[in-house]
Amino acid sequence: MSSLASERSIFDLMDSSRYSEADPKDLECFSKIFKVREHPGTLVVSEELAEKYGGLAGERRQRVLSVTNVVITQQTLFNEERTKKPQTFFDTGVGLDDPTSGGGAACDFCQWETLTAEDEWGRVETANVVTASNLFKAHGLHGCLLFKHHDPLQFTSEQVSQLLSAADEWLQQAHAVRPDAQHPLLLWNCLPRAGASQFHGHAQIMLSSVDFPEFERLRHGALEYASSGSKSHVDPEAAVAQYYRDVARAHRAVGLLREFGTEGDKVQCYANMSPLKDMEVVLIGRHLTSSAFATALHNILRCLIDDRGVRTFNVGISGMALGSGQAREGSQAAQIAAPVVARIVSRGSLKSRASDFGALELFGGSSIGHSDPYRVMASLDDFMGKKG
Ligand SMILES: [Zn+2]
């Protein structure tokens, strides 16, 4: 693509001349997976209202754009007035309210050896990470992945790598104990606004014997997508793999995809053009213990925290291999195996008392787009540029 992400806007998706140089196959993926519509809005502003909030009185127009991923039925609504606004929630960290005042004796997770439970197979422990059994289980197999340091916003690439390898080892242990449990999910909620109940940096890991509905929806959508125009049987895992290949191509068509890693260990990441929540970045890799996957996840999170001022976020990782997972690295199997996918979203400002989930999200299935995905990608480009 000739245009830099920083010069573009999500509203450019309405102007096909902005991505006319894209690979035709990539463009086909874009037009099959995403429906983009513009919804003009008109409002009449009184003199008093104009005086209070600025701008001119009289009739005003606003552009609203809906971007819908029809495979997973995810939709985001962007208002040009809103997405043009610069990022406003850089904060100094003063808003971080640590009830343990820095951890130590007041923090259960700092004292993990005595104040956290163990799983029936014990703990997985690395130099910087240790697992615990969740004390208040949301699932039968539900563990915690604890950093051995307290601060939830400070972590290195090596620490993220150890978190992921500990998760992988925990999943293999859990699967060995209960082989019927075959649906893994890694959850990383940073700070209470994102759902965390402890300040200390940690993630959670689950292994379920029933699929999580989000992935069942994904599989159904991917099967329908893969079998359109074909009557032959499509393997569900191959359909999911194809969906992720094509959704990445769709983002490449409009300049929102980047690739990292080395030959044999590559990852793709894109700033989601239909983000579930603010600044969603999706990372697609081969397996949880991939060095490129851990490095990219660390870089995305550090970019959001250090450069975009994010203080509270969610990460969800799915698609982890169980049992003889490494056997999937065979070339044929790897082609049809569904990838490991991390989704990362910001949960807004710690200082805001307003929730970022309302009735629109809960009952309408649409999300409000805040940051323009091109601005998110421009930040990631800048961050990676600084790292050289
Ligand atoms: Zn702590």
Coordinates of C-alpha atoms and ligand atoms in Angstrom, one line a residue:
M1 CA 0.0 0.0 0.0
S2 CA 1.3 3.4 -0.9
S3 CA -0.4 5.3 1.9
L4 CA 0.9 5.4 5.5
A5 CA -1.6 4.4 8.2
S6 CA -1.2 7.8 9.8
E7 CA -2.6 9.5 6.7
R8 CA -5.7 7.4 6.5
S9 CA -9.0 7.1 8.2
I10 CA -11.6 4.4 8.7
F11 CA -13.9 6.5 6.6
D12 CA -11.6 5.8 3.6
L13 CA -13.2 2.4 3.5
M14 CA -16.0 4.1 1.6
D15 CA -13.6 5.2 -1.1
S16 CA -12.4 2.2 -3.1
S17 CA -9.8 4.3 -4.9
R18 CA -7.8 4.4 -1.6
Y19 CA -7.1 0.7 -1.8
S20 CA -7.3 0.1 -5.6
E21 CA -3.6 -1.1 -5.6
A22 CA -4.4 -4.0 -3.3
D23 CA -4.1 -7.6 -4.4
P24 CA -7.4 -8.6 -6.1
K25 CA -7.6 -11.7 -3.9
D26 CA -7.1 -9.6 -0.8
L27 CA -9.8 -7.2 -2.0
E28 CA -12.2 -10.2 -2.6
C29 CA -11.7 -11.3 1.0
F30 CA -12.4 -7.7 2.2
S31 CA -15.7 -7.5 0.2
K32 CA -16.8 -11.0 1.2
I33 CA -16.1 -10.6 4.9
F34 CA -16.9 -6.9 5.6
K35 CA -19.9 -4.8 4.8
V36 CA -19.3 -1.0 5.1
R37 CA -22.2 1.4 5.1
E38 CA -22.5 5.1 5.7
H39 CA -25.4 6.5 7.7
P40 CA -25.8 10.3 7.4
G41 CA -27.2 12.0 10.5
T42 CA -28.7 15.4 10.7
L43 CA -29.3 17.5 13.8
V44 CA -30.5 21.0 14.5
V45 CA -28.5 22.9 17.1
S46 CA -29.9 25.9 19.0
E47 CA -27.9 29.1 19.8
E48 CA -27.7 28.0 23.5
L49 CA -26.5 24.6 22.6
A50 CA -23.9 26.0 20.2
E51 CA -22.7 28.4 22.9
K52 CA -22.3 25.6 25.4
Y53 CA -20.6 23.0 23.3
G54 CA -19.0 25.1 20.5
G55 CA -19.5 25.2 16.8
L56 CA -22.3 26.8 14.8
A57 CA -26.0 26.9 15.5
G58 CA -28.4 25.6 12.9
E59 CA -28.5 22.4 10.9
R60 CA -25.5 20.1 11.2
R61 CA -24.5 16.9 9.6
Q62 CA -22.5 14.0 11.0
R63 CA -21.2 10.9 9.2
V64 CA -21.6 7.6 10.9
L65 CA -20.0 4.5 9.4
S66 CA -20.9 0.9 10.2
V67 CA -18.3 -1.8 9.6
T68 CA -19.7 -5.3 9.9
N69 CA -17.8 -8.5 9.9
V70 CA -20.5 -10.8 8.4
V71 CA -18.8 -14.0 9.3
I72 CA -18.7 -13.5 13.0
T73 CA -21.5 -10.9 13.0
Q74 CA -19.5 -8.2 14.7
Q75 CA -20.3 -4.6 14.0
T76 CA -18.7 -1.3 14.9
L77 CA -20.2 2.2 14.5
F78 CA -17.8 5.1 13.9
N79 CA -18.8 8.7 14.1
E80 CA -16.3 10.9 12.1
E81 CA -16.6 13.7 14.8
R82 CA -15.6 11.2 17.5
T83 CA -12.8 9.3 15.6
K84 CA -11.2 12.6 14.5
K85 CA -10.6 13.6 18.1
P86 CA -7.1 13.1 19.3
Q87 CA -6.4 10.5 22.0
T88 CA -7.4 12.1 25.3
F89 CA -6.8 9.6 28.0
F90 CA -3.0 9.6 28.4
D91 CA -2.7 9.7 32.2
T92 CA 0.2 9.8 34.5
G93 CA -0.7 6.6 36.5
V94 CA -2.1 8.7 39.3
G95 CA -5.5 7.1 38.6
L96 CA -4.1 3.6 39.4
D97 CA -5.8 2.7 42.7
D98 CA -3.8 -0.1 44.3
P99 CA -5.6 -1.3 47.4
T100 CA -2.5 -3.1 48.5
S101 CA -0.3 0.0 48.2
G102 CA 2.4 -1.6 46.2
G103 CA 1.9 -5.3 47.1
G104 CA 4.0 -7.3 49.5
A105 CA 2.3 -8.4 52.7
A106 CA -1.1 -6.9 51.7
C107 CA -1.2 -8.8 48.3
D108 CA -2.3 -12.4 48.1
F109 CA -0.6 -12.9 44.8
C110 CA 2.7 -11.5 46.0
Q111 CA 2.5 -14.2 48.7
W112 CA 1.4 -16.9 46.2
E113 CA 3.3 -19.7 48.1
T114 CA 0.9 -19.5 51.0
L115 CA -2.1 -17.4 49.9
T116 CA -3.0 -19.1 46.6
A117 CA -4.3 -22.6 46.0
E118 CA -2.6 -25.3 44.0
D119 CA -4.1 -27.5 41.3
E120 CA -4.4 -31.2 41.9
W121 CA -1.2 -31.7 39.7
G122 CA 0.6 -28.9 41.6
R123 CA 2.0 -25.7 40.1
V124 CA 3.8 -24.8 36.9
E125 CA 6.6 -22.5 37.8
T126 CA 9.1 -20.6 35.8
A127 CA 11.6 -17.9 36.9
N128 CA 9.0 -15.1 36.6
V129 CA 5.6 -16.8 36.5
V130 CA 3.8 -19.3 38.6
T131 CA 0.3 -20.9 38.3
A132 CA -2.3 -21.3 41.0
S133 CA -5.7 -23.0 41.1
N134 CA -8.4 -20.4 41.0
L135 CA -9.9 -20.0 44.4
F136 CA -13.4 -19.1 43.1
K137 CA -13.8 -21.2 40.0
A138 CA -15.8 -20.1 37.0
H139 CA -15.0 -23.5 35.5
G140 CA -14.0 -27.0 36.7
L141 CA -10.5 -26.5 35.3
H142 CA -9.7 -22.8 36.1
G143 CA -6.2 -21.6 36.9
C144 CA -4.4 -18.3 37.5
L145 CA -1.1 -17.3 35.8
L146 CA 0.7 -15.0 38.2
F147 CA 3.6 -12.8 37.4
K148 CA 6.0 -13.0 40.4
H149 CA 6.2 -9.2 40.4
H150 CA 3.3 -7.0 41.5
D151 CA 2.9 -4.1 39.0
P152 CA 0.3 -5.2 36.3
L153 CA 1.5 -2.6 33.7
Q154 CA 5.2 -3.5 33.9
F155 CA 6.3 -6.7 32.1
T156 CA 9.1 -7.6 29.7
S157 CA 9.0 -9.7 26.6
E158 CA 10.6 -12.6 28.5
Q159 CA 7.9 -12.4 31.2
V160 CA 5.2 -12.5 28.6
S161 CA 6.9 -15.5 27.0
Q162 CA 7.0 -17.3 30.4
L163 CA 3.3 -16.5 31.0
L164 CA 2.4 -18.1 27.7
S165 CA 4.7 -21.2 28.2
A166 CA 3.3 -21.6 31.7
A167 CA -0.2 -21.5 30.2
D168 CA 0.7 -24.1 27.7
E169 CA 2.1 -26.4 30.3
W170 CA -0.9 -25.9 32.6
L171 CA -3.2 -26.8 29.6
Q172 CA -1.3 -30.0 29.0
Q173 CA -1.5 -31.0 32.7
A174 CA -5.2 -30.2 32.8
H175 CA -5.9 -32.1 29.6
A176 CA -4.1 -35.1 30.9
V177 CA -6.3 -35.1 34.0
R178 CA -9.5 -34.6 32.1
P179 CA -9.1 -35.6 28.4
D180 CA -12.7 -34.7 27.6
A181 CA -12.0 -31.1 28.3
Q182 CA -10.8 -29.8 24.9
H183 CA -11.7 -26.1 24.8
P184 CA -9.0 -23.8 26.1
L185 CA -9.2 -20.0 26.8
L186 CA -6.6 -17.7 28.2
L187 CA -8.0 -14.5 29.8
W188 CA -5.9 -11.5 30.8
N189 CA -7.9 -8.8 32.6
C190 CA -5.7 -5.8 33.6
L191 CA -7.2 -3.8 36.5
P192 CA -10.8 -3.8 37.7
R193 CA -12.3 -1.8 34.8
A194 CA -11.3 -4.8 32.7
G195 CA -12.7 -7.3 35.1
A196 CA -9.7 -8.1 37.4
S197 CA -10.4 -8.6 41.1
Q198 CA -6.7 -8.4 42.1
F199 CA -4.3 -5.5 41.3
H200 CA -1.3 -7.8 41.0
G201 CA -0.4 -8.6 37.3
H202 CA -2.0 -12.0 36.4
A203 CA -4.0 -13.8 33.8
Q204 CA -6.4 -16.8 33.9
I205 CA -6.6 -20.0 32.1
M206 CA -9.6 -22.3 31.5
L207 CA -10.1 -25.7 29.9
S208 CA -13.7 -26.6 29.3
S209 CA -15.5 -29.7 28.1
V210 CA -18.1 -27.6 26.3
D211 CA -17.1 -25.0 23.7
F212 CA -17.3 -21.3 24.6
P213 CA -20.3 -19.9 22.6
E214 CA -18.1 -17.2 20.9
F215 CA -16.0 -19.9 19.2
E216 CA -19.1 -22.0 18.3
R217 CA -20.4 -18.9 16.6
L218 CA -17.1 -18.4 14.9
R219 CA -17.0 -22.1 13.7
H220 CA -20.6 -21.8 12.3
G221 CA -19.8 -18.6 10.5
A222 CA -16.5 -19.9 9.2
L223 CA -18.2 -23.1 7.9
E224 CA -20.8 -21.1 6.1
Y225 CA -18.2 -18.8 4.7
A226 CA -15.9 -21.7 3.5
S227 CA -18.7 -23.7 2.0
S228 CA -20.4 -20.8 0.1
G229 CA -20.8 -22.0 -3.5
S230 CA -19.5 -25.5 -2.7
K231 CA -21.4 -28.5 -1.7
S232 CA -18.4 -30.5 -0.6
H233 CA -17.8 -31.2 3.1
V234 CA -15.6 -28.7 4.8
D235 CA -13.7 -29.6 8.0
P236 CA -14.6 -27.2 10.8
E237 CA -11.0 -26.6 11.8
A238 CA -9.9 -26.0 8.2
A239 CA -12.8 -23.6 7.9
V240 CA -11.7 -21.6 10.9
A241 CA -8.1 -21.6 9.5
Q242 CA -9.4 -20.3 6.2
Y243 CA -11.4 -17.6 7.9
Y244 CA -8.3 -16.3 9.7
R245 CA -6.2 -16.4 6.6
D246 CA -8.9 -14.4 4.7
V247 CA -9.7 -11.9 7.5
A248 CA -6.0 -11.2 7.6
R249 CA -6.0 -10.7 3.8
A250 CA -9.0 -8.4 4.1
H251 CA -7.0 -6.2 6.5
R252 CA -4.0 -6.3 4.2
A253 CA -6.2 -5.0 1.3
V254 CA -6.9 -1.8 3.3
G255 CA -3.5 -1.4 4.8
L256 CA -4.2 -2.6 8.3
L257 CA -2.1 -5.8 8.4
R258 CA 1.5 -6.3 9.5
E259 CA 3.7 -9.4 9.7
F260 CA 6.5 -10.1 12.1
G261 CA 8.8 -13.0 13.0
T262 CA 11.4 -15.1 11.2
E263 CA 11.2 -17.7 8.5
G264 CA 9.4 -20.7 10.1
D265 CA 7.9 -18.6 13.0
K266 CA 5.8 -15.8 11.6
V267 CA 2.8 -14.0 13.0
Q268 CA 0.3 -11.6 11.6
C269 CA -1.4 -8.8 13.4
Y270 CA -4.1 -6.3 12.4
A271 CA -5.9 -3.4 13.9
N272 CA -9.4 -4.7 13.6
M273 CA -11.6 -2.6 11.3
S274 CA -14.6 -3.7 13.3
P275 CA -13.2 -3.6 16.8
L276 CA -15.2 -5.2 19.6
K277 CA -13.8 -2.5 22.0
D278 CA -11.4 0.3 21.6
M279 CA -8.1 -0.2 19.8
E280 CA -8.6 -3.9 19.2
V281 CA -5.6 -5.6 17.7
V282 CA -5.7 -9.2 16.6
L283 CA -2.6 -11.4 16.6
I284 CA -2.5 -14.6 14.7
G285 CA 0.2 -17.2 15.3
R286 CA 1.0 -20.9 15.1
H287 CA 1.2 -21.9 18.7
L288 CA 1.3 -20.5 22.3
T289 CA 5.0 -21.2 22.8
S290 CA 6.1 -19.5 19.5
S291 CA 8.8 -16.9 20.2
A292 CA 7.3 -14.6 17.5
F293 CA 3.9 -14.8 19.1
A294 CA 5.2 -13.8 22.6
T295 CA 7.3 -11.0 21.2
A296 CA 4.5 -9.6 19.1
L297 CA 2.0 -9.8 22.0
H298 CA 4.5 -8.0 24.3
N299 CA 5.2 -5.3 21.7
I300 CA 1.4 -4.7 21.0
L301 CA 0.7 -4.4 24.8
R302 CA 3.7 -2.1 25.4
C303 CA 2.7 0.1 22.4
L304 CA -0.8 0.5 23.8
I305 CA 0.5 1.1 27.4
D306 CA 3.6 3.2 26.7
D307 CA 2.6 5.1 23.5
R308 CA -1.3 5.2 23.6
G309 CA -1.7 5.6 27.4
V310 CA -3.8 2.5 27.9
R311 CA -3.9 1.4 31.6
T312 CA -6.7 -1.2 31.6
F313 CA -7.1 -3.9 28.9
N314 CA -8.3 -7.3 28.1
V315 CA -6.5 -10.1 26.2
G316 CA -8.2 -13.3 25.1
I317 CA -6.2 -16.1 23.5
S318 CA -7.9 -19.1 21.9
G319 CA -7.0 -22.0 19.5
M320 CA -4.3 -23.5 21.7
A321 CA -3.2 -27.1 20.8
L322 CA -3.7 -29.8 23.3
G323 CA -2.1 -33.2 23.8
S324 CA 0.2 -33.8 20.8
G325 CA 0.0 -30.2 19.9
Q326 CA 3.6 -29.9 18.7
A327 CA 2.8 -32.7 16.2
R328 CA 0.7 -30.1 14.4
E329 CA 3.8 -28.5 13.2
G330 CA 4.0 -31.0 10.4
S331 CA 3.5 -29.0 7.2
Q332 CA 0.3 -30.6 6.0
A333 CA -1.4 -30.5 9.5
A334 CA -0.3 -26.9 10.0
Q335 CA -2.0 -25.8 6.8
I336 CA -5.4 -26.8 8.0
A337 CA -4.9 -26.4 11.8
A338 CA -6.8 -23.4 13.3
P339 CA -4.2 -20.8 14.5
V340 CA -3.6 -19.5 18.0
V341 CA -5.3 -16.0 18.1
A342 CA -5.0 -13.2 20.7
R343 CA -7.4 -10.4 20.7
I344 CA -6.4 -7.3 22.7
V345 CA -8.7 -4.4 23.5
S346 CA -8.4 -1.2 25.6
R347 CA -11.1 -0.7 28.2
G348 CA -10.9 3.1 28.2
S349 CA -9.9 5.5 30.9
L350 CA -9.5 4.5 34.5
K351 CA -10.8 8.0 35.4
S352 CA -14.1 7.5 33.6
R353 CA -17.1 6.4 35.6
A354 CA -19.0 5.5 32.5
S355 CA -18.9 1.9 31.4
D356 CA -17.8 1.1 27.9
F357 CA -20.5 -1.6 27.6
G358 CA -24.1 -0.4 27.3
A359 CA -27.4 -1.7 26.0
L360 CA -26.1 -1.3 22.4
E361 CA -23.3 -3.8 23.0
L362 CA -25.3 -6.1 25.2
F363 CA -28.6 -6.3 23.2
G364 CA -27.8 -4.8 19.8
G365 CA -24.5 -6.6 19.2
S366 CA -22.9 -3.4 17.9
S367 CA -19.9 -1.5 19.4
I368 CA -19.1 2.2 19.4
G369 CA -15.8 2.8 17.7
H370 CA -13.6 5.3 19.5
S371 CA -10.0 5.3 18.2
D372 CA -9.6 5.1 14.4
P373 CA -8.0 1.7 13.6
Y374 CA -5.6 3.5 11.3
R375 CA -4.4 5.6 14.2
V376 CA -3.9 2.4 16.2
M377 CA -1.8 0.9 13.4
A378 CA 0.2 4.1 13.0
S379 CA 1.1 3.9 16.7
L380 CA 2.2 0.3 16.3
D381 CA 4.3 1.2 13.2
D382 CA 5.9 4.0 15.2
F383 CA 6.6 1.7 18.1
M384 CA 8.1 -1.0 15.9
G385 CA 10.1 1.7 14.1
K386 CA 11.6 2.9 17.4
K387 CA 12.6 -0.7 18.2
G388 CA 14.3 -0.9 14.9
Ligands
ZN1 ZN 1.2 -8.5 44.4

